[in-house]
CSV table of C-alpha atoms in Angstrom, one decimal:
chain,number,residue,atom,x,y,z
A,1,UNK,CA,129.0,71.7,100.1
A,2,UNK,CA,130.3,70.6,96.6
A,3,UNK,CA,129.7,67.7,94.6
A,4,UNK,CA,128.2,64.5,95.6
A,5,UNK,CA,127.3,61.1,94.6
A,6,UNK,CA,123.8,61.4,93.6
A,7,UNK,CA,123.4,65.0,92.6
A,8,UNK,CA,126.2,66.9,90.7
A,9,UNK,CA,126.2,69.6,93.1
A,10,UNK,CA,124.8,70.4,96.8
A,11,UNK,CA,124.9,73.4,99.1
A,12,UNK,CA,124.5,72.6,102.7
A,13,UNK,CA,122.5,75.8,104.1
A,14,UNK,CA,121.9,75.9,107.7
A,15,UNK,CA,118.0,75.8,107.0
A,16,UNK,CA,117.6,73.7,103.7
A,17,UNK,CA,119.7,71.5,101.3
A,18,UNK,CA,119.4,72.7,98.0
A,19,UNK,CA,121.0,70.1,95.3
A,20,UNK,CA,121.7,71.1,91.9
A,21,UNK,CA,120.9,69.3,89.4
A,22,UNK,CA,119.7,68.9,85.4
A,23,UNK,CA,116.1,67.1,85.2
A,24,UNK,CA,114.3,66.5,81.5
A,25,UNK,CA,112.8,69.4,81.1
A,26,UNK,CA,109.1,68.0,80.4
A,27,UNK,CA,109.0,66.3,84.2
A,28,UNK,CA,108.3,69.4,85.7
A,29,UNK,CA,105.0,71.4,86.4
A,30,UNK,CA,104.2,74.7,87.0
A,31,UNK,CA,101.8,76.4,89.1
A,32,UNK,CA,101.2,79.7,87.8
A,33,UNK,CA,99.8,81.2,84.5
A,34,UNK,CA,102.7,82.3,81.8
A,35,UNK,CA,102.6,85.9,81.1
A,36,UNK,CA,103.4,86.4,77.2
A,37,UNK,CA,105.3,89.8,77.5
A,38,UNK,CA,107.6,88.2,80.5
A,39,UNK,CA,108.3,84.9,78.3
A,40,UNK,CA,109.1,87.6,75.2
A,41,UNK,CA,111.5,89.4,77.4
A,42,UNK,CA,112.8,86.9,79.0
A,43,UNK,CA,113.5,84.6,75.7
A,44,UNK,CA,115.4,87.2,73.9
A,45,UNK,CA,117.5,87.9,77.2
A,46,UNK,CA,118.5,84.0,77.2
A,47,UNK,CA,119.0,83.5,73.8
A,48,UNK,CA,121.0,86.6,73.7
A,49,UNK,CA,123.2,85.6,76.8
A,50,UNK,CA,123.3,81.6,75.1
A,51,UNK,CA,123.0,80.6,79.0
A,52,UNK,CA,121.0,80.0,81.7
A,53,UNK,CA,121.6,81.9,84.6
A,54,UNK,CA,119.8,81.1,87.2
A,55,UNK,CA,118.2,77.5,88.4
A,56,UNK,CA,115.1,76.9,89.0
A,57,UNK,CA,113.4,75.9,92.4
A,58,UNK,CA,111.4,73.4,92.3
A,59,UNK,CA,109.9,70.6,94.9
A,60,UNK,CA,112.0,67.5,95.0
A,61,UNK,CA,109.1,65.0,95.4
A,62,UNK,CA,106.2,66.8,93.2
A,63,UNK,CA,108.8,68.1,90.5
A,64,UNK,CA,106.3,71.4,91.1
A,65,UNK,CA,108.2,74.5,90.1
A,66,UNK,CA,108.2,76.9,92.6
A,67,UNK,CA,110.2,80.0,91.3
A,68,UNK,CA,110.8,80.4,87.3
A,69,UNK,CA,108.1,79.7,85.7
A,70,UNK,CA,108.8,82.1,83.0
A,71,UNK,CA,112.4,80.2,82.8
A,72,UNK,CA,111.0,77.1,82.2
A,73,UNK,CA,108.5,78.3,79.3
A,74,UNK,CA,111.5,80.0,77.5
A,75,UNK,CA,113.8,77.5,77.7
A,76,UNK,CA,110.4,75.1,76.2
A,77,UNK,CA,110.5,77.7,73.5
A,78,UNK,CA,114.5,77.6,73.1
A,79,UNK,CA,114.0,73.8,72.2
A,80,UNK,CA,115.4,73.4,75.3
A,81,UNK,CA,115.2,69.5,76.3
A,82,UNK,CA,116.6,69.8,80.0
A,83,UNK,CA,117.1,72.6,82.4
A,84,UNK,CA,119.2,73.1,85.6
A,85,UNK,CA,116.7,72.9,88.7
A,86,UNK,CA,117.3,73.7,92.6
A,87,UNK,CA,115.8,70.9,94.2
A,88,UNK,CA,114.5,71.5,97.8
A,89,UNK,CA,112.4,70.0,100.5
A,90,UNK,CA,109.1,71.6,99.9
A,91,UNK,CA,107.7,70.5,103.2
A,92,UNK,CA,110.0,71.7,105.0
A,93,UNK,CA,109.1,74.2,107.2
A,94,UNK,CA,111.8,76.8,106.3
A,95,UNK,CA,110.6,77.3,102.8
A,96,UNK,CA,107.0,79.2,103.2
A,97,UNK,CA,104.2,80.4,101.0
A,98,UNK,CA,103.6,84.6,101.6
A,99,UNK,CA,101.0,86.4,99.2
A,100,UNK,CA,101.7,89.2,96.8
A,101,UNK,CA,98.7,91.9,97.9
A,102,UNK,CA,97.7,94.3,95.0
A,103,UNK,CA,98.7,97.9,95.4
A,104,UNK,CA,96.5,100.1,93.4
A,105,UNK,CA,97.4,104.4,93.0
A,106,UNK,CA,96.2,107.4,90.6
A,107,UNK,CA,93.3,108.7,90.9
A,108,UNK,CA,91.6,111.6,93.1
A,109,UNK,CA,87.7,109.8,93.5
A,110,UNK,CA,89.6,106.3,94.0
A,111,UNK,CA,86.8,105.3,96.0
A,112,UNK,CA,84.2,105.5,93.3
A,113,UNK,CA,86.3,103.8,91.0
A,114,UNK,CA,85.8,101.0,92.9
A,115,UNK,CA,82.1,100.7,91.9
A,116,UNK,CA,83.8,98.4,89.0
A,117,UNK,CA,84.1,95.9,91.3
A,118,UNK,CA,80.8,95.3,91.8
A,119,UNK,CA,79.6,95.9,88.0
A,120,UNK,CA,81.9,93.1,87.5
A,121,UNK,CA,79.5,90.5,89.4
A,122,UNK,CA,81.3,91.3,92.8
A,123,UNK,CA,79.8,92.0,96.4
A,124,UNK,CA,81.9,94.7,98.0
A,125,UNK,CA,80.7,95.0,102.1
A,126,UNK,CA,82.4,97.0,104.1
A,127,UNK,CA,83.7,96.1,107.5
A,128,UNK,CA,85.7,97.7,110.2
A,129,UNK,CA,88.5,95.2,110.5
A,130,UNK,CA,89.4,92.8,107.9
A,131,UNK,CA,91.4,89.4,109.8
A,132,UNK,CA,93.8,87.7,106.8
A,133,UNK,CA,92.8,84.6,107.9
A,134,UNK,CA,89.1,85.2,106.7
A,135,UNK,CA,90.4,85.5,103.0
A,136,UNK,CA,89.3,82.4,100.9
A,137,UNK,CA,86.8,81.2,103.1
A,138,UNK,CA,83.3,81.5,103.0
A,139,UNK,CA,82.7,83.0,99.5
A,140,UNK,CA,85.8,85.8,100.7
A,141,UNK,CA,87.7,86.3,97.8
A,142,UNK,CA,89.7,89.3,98.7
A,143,UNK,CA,89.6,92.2,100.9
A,144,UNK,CA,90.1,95.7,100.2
A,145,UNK,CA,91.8,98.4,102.2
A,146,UNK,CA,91.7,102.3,101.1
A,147,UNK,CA,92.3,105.3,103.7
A,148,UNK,CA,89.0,105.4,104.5
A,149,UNK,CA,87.5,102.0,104.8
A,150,UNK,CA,87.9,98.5,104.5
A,151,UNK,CA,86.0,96.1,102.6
A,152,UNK,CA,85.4,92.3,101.6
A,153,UNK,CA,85.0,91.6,98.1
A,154,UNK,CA,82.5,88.5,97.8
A,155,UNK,CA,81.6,86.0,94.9
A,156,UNK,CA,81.0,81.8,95.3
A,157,UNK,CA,84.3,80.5,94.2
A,158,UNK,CA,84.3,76.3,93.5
A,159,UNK,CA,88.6,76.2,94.8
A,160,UNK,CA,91.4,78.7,95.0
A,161,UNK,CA,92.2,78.6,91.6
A,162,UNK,CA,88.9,79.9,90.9
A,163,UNK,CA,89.4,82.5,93.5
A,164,UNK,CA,92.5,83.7,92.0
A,165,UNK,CA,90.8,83.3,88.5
A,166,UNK,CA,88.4,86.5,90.2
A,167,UNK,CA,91.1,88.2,91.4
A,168,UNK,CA,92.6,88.9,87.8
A,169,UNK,CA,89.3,89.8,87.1
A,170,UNK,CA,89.3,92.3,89.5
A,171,UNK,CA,93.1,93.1,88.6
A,172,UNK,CA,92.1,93.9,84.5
A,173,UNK,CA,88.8,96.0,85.8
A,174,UNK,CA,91.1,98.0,87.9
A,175,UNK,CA,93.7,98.9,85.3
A,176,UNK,CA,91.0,99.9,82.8
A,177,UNK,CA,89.9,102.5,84.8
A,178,UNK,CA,93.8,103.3,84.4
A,179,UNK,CA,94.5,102.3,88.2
A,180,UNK,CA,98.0,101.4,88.9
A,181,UNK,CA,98.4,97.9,90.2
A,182,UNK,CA,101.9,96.4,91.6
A,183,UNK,CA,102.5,93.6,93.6
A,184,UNK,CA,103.8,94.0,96.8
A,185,UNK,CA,104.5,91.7,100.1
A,186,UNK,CA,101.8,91.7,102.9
A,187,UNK,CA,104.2,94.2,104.7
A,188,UNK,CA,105.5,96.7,102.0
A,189,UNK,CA,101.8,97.1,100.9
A,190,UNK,CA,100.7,98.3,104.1
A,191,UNK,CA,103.5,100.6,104.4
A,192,UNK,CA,103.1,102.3,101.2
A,193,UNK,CA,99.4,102.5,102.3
A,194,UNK,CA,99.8,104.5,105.6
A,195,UNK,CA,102.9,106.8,104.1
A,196,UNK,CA,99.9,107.0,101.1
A,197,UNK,CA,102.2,106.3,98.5
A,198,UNK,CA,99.1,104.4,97.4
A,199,UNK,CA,95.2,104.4,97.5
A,200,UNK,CA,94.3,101.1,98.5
A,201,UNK,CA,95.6,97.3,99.0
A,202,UNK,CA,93.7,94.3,97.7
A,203,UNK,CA,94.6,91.7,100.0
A,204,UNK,CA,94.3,87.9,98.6
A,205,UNK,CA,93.9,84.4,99.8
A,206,UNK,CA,97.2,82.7,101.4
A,207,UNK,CA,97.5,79.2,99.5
A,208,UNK,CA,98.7,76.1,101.3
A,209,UNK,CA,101.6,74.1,100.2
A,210,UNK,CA,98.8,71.0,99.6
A,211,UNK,CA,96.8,73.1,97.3
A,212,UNK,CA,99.6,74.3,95.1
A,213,UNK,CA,101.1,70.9,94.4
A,214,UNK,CA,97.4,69.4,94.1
A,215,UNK,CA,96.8,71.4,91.5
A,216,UNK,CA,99.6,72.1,89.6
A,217,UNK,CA,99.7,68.3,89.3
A,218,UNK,CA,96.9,68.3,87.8
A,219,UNK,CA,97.8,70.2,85.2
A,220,UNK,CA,95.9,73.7,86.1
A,221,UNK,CA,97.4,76.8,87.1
A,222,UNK,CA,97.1,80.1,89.3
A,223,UNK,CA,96.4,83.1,88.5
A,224,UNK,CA,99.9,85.4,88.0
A,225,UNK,CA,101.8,86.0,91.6
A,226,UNK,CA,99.2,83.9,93.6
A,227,UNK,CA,102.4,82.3,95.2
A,228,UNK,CA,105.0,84.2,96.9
A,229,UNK,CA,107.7,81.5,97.7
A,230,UNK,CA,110.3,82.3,101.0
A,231,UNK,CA,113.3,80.2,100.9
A,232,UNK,CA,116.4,80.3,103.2
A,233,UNK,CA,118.3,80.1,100.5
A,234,UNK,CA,118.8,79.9,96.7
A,235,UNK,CA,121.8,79.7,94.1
A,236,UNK,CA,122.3,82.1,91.6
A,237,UNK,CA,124.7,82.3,88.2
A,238,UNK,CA,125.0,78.3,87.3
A,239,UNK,CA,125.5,79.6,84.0
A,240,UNK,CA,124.9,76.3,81.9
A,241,UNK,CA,125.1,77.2,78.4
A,242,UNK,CA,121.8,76.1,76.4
A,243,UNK,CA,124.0,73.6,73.8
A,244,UNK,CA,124.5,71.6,76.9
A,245,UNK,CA,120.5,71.4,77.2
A,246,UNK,CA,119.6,71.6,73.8
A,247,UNK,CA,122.0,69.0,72.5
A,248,UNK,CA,120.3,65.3,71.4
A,249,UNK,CA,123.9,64.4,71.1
A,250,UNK,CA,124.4,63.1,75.1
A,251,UNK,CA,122.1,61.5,78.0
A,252,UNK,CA,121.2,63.1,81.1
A,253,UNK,CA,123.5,61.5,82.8
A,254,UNK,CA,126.3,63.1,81.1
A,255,UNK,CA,124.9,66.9,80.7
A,256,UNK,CA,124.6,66.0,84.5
A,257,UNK,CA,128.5,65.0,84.6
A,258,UNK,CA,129.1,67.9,82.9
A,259,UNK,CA,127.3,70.3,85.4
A,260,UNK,CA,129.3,69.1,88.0
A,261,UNK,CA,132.8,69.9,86.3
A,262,UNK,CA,131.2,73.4,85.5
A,263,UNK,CA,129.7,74.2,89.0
A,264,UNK,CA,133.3,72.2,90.8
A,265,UNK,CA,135.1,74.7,89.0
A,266,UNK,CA,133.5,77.9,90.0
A,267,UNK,CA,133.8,79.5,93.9
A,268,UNK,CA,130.9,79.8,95.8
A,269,UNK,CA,130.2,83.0,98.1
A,270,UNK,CA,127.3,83.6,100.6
A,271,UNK,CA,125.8,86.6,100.7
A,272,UNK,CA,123.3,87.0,103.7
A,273,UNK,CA,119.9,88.1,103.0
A,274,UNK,CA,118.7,91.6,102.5
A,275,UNK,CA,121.7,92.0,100.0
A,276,UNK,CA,120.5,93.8,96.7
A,277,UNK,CA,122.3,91.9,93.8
A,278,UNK,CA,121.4,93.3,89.8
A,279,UNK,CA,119.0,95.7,91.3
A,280,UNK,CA,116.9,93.0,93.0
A,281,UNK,CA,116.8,93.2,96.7
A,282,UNK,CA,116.4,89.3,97.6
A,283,UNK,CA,114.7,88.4,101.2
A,284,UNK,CA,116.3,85.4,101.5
A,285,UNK,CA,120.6,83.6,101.8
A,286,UNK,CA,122.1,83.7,98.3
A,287,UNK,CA,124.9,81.4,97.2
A,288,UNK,CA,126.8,83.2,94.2
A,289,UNK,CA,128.8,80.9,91.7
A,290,UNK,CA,131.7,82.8,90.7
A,291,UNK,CA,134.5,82.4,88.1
């Protein structure tokens, strides 16, 4: 790991190769919606800090962000002409797409809240087992799972980012009807279910790697945590102040030159996954950049 010819840093994880690097900010695309309060937060907490923490991950090939999308929108708003990226092998098999199913608690009579579903222009049919794999096929948008029963939510949908379109549908009904929804992975939702810390899980569609870069490419974008991203490995505190991507003053080339001196100068420490850094538990290998 270190510095290298053609990228100003790379970290050799035993899964992945993740290079380092500072791309024109306007080459990349996203693949899920921007949420206004997230950017709002998240803009003051960057200008406040006057760097950017964290890189981004994004596919080396598609330029398709993968993680920080809500990076990349405040550091558009920041005047922000580059940005420091993680570039990985998106097809690699290592780095795989999960879903974030929908918890949804409060409410005794939970189950006749769910009537809104179907005044919404939804079929809701009930079935005894519900099989992921039947979720975004054949006019399956979602599925839903309470204590008592399990159910398939139905509508025609034209692609998945019409399907995920439904889902936020579905997610907005819900919360007027002052339901609690979180977002949770396919595992931690079913365990809050059966310890009934909640009432139900919606369960949504698994995208494919194809479909995500297909259409962020072309310029649409999902529906907000469509996408739940596993990779081995990710770096964390880069720290590249924003006058080095702000400035109109040197090339790419150089702000690149210059990462390199900051990131050659820094140690890096592995910390194995499962490890809980700034109150975030992280699933996968995190390289640290320390002073």
């Amino acid at each position: 790991m270190g510095s290298g010819s053609s990228y100003p840093y790379t970290i050799y994880h035993e899964k992945l190769v993740l290079h380092l690097k500072i791309v024109d900010i306007n080459s990349l695309f996203l693949h899920e919606e921007i949420i206004p309060e997230m950017l709002e937060q998240l803009f003051k907490s960057i200008k406040e800090d006057k760097v950017i923490r964290h890189p981004v991950i994004v596919d080396e090939k598609s330029l398709v962000v993968l993680d920080g999308m809500h990076r990349v929108a405040a550091l558009r708003r920041l005047n922000c002409k580059r940005i420091p990226v993680c570039l990985v092998d998106y097809s690699s098999p290592s780095v795989t797409v999960g879903c974030w199913y929908r918890t949804i608690k409060n409410g005794p009579s939970i189950d006749e809240k769910f009537k809104e579903i179907t005044r919404l222009g939804f079929e809701l049919k009930k079935k005894n087992n519900i099989e992921e794999d039947e979720i975004g096929e054949n006019s399956i948008i979602a599925g839903l799972k309470t204590f008592k029963a399990s159910y398939l939510i139905r509508r025609p949908f034209k692609d998945m980012k019409d399907a995920y379109d439904y889902i936020k549908i579905i997610e907005e009904g819900l919360k007027r009807l002052n339901l609690k929804v979180e977002y949770e992975t396919e595992i931690d939702a079913f365990k809050k279910l059966s310890s009934h810390a909640v009432n139900a899980v919606l369960l949504t569609p698994k995208l494919s790697k194809e479909n995500i870069i297909k259409t962020a490419l072309s310029g649409r974008v999902f529906a907000h945590k469509a996408t739940r991203h596993v990779i081995p490995a990710r770096p964390l505190y880069v720290n590249v102040p924003l006058s080095l991507l702000s400035s109109e003053n040197i090339s790419l080339s150089e702000a690149n030159e210059q990462l390199r001196e900051i990131l050659t100068k820094k140690k890096l420490k592995l910390i194995r996954a499962g490890s809980i850094i700034e109150d975030r538990r992280y699933e996968e290998d995190t390289y640290l950049f320390e002073d």
